[in-house]
C-alpha positions as a printed NumPy array, in Angstrom:
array([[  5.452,  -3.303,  12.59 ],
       [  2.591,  -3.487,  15.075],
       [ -0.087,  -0.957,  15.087],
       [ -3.241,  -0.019,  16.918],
       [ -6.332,   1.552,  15.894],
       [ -8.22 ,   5.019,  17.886],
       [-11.681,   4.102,  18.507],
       [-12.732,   7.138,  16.409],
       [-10.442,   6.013,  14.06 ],
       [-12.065,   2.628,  14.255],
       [-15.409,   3.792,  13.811],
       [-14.428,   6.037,  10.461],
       [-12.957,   2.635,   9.385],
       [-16.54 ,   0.443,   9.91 ],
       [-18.05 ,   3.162,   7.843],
       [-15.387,   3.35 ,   5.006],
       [-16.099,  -0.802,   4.802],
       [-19.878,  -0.411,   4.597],
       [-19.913,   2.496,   2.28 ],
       [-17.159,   2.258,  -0.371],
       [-15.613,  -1.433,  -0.553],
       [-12.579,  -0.008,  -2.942],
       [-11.748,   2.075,  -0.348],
       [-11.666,  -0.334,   2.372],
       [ -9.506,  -3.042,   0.287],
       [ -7.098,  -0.152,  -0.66 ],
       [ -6.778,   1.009,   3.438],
       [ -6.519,  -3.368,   4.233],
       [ -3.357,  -3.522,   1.209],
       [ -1.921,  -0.652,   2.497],
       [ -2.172,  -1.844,   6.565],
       [ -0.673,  -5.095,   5.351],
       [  2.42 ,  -3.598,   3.439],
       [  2.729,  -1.558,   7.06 ],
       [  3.141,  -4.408,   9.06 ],
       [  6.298,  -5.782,   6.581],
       [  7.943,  -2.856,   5.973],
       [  6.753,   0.733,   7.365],
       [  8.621,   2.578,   5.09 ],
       [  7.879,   0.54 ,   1.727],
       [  7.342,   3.172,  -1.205],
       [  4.145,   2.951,  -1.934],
       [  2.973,   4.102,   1.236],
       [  4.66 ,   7.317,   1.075],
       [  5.157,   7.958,   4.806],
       [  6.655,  11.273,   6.138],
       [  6.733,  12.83 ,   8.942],
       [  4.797,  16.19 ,   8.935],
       [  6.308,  19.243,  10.237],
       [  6.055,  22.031,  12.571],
       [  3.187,  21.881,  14.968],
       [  2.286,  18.825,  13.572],
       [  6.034,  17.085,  13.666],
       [  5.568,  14.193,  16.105],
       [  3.017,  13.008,  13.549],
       [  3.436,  11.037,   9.955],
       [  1.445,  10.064,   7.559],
       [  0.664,   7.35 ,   4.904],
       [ -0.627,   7.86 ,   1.627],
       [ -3.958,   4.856,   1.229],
       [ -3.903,   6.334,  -2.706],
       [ -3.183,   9.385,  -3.93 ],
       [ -5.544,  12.169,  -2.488],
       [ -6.623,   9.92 ,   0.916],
       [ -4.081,   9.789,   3.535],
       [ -3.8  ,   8.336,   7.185],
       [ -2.04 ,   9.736,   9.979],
       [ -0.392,   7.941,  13.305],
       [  2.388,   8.534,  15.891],
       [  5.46 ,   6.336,  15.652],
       [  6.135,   4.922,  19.485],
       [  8.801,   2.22 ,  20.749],
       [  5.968,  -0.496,  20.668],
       [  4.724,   0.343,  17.289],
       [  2.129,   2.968,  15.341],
       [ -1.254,   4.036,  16.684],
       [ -3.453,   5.919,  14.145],
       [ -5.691,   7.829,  14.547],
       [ -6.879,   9.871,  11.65 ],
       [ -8.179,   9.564,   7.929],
       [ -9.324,  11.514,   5.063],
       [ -8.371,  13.838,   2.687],
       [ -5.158,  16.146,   2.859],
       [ -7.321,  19.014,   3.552],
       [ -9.611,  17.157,   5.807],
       [ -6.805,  15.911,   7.723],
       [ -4.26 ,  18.992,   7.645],
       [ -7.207,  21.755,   8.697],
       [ -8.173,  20.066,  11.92 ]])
């Protein structure tokens, strides 16, 4: 599946490759398995619900998760961090 990038998304992503390099390999494996299959297991996508239900999200390991809208053309993401940091904005 195709997906874009949010600049501010973008920008948390340059930072994430400068600062921790596990990180950044984990978010690259986890992009790549995206692209094959969108709904492979080991990304652990859901959709959220309530307020929040146009929105899923995919599990980078287990306590760092990224979250995107699912469109016609493909994904756009837009958010990272932890399930707190993500849930509580």
């Amino acid at each position: 599946m195709d997906f874009e990038i949010s600049p501010d998304l973008d920008k948390e992503l340059k930072k994430i490759k400068t600062h921790d390099k596990l990180l950044a390999q984990k978010i690259e494996k986890q992009f790549s398995l995206f692209q094959i299959n969108h709904f492979h297991p080991s990304l652990r996508v859901h959709k959220l619900t309530g307020n929040l239900g146009n929105i899923w999200s995919m599990s980078i390991d287990m306590s760092i998760r990224m979250l995107y809208i699912l469109g016609y053309d493909g994904a756009y993401f837009f958010d990272i961090g932890t399930h707190d940091q993500i849930y509580k904005k």
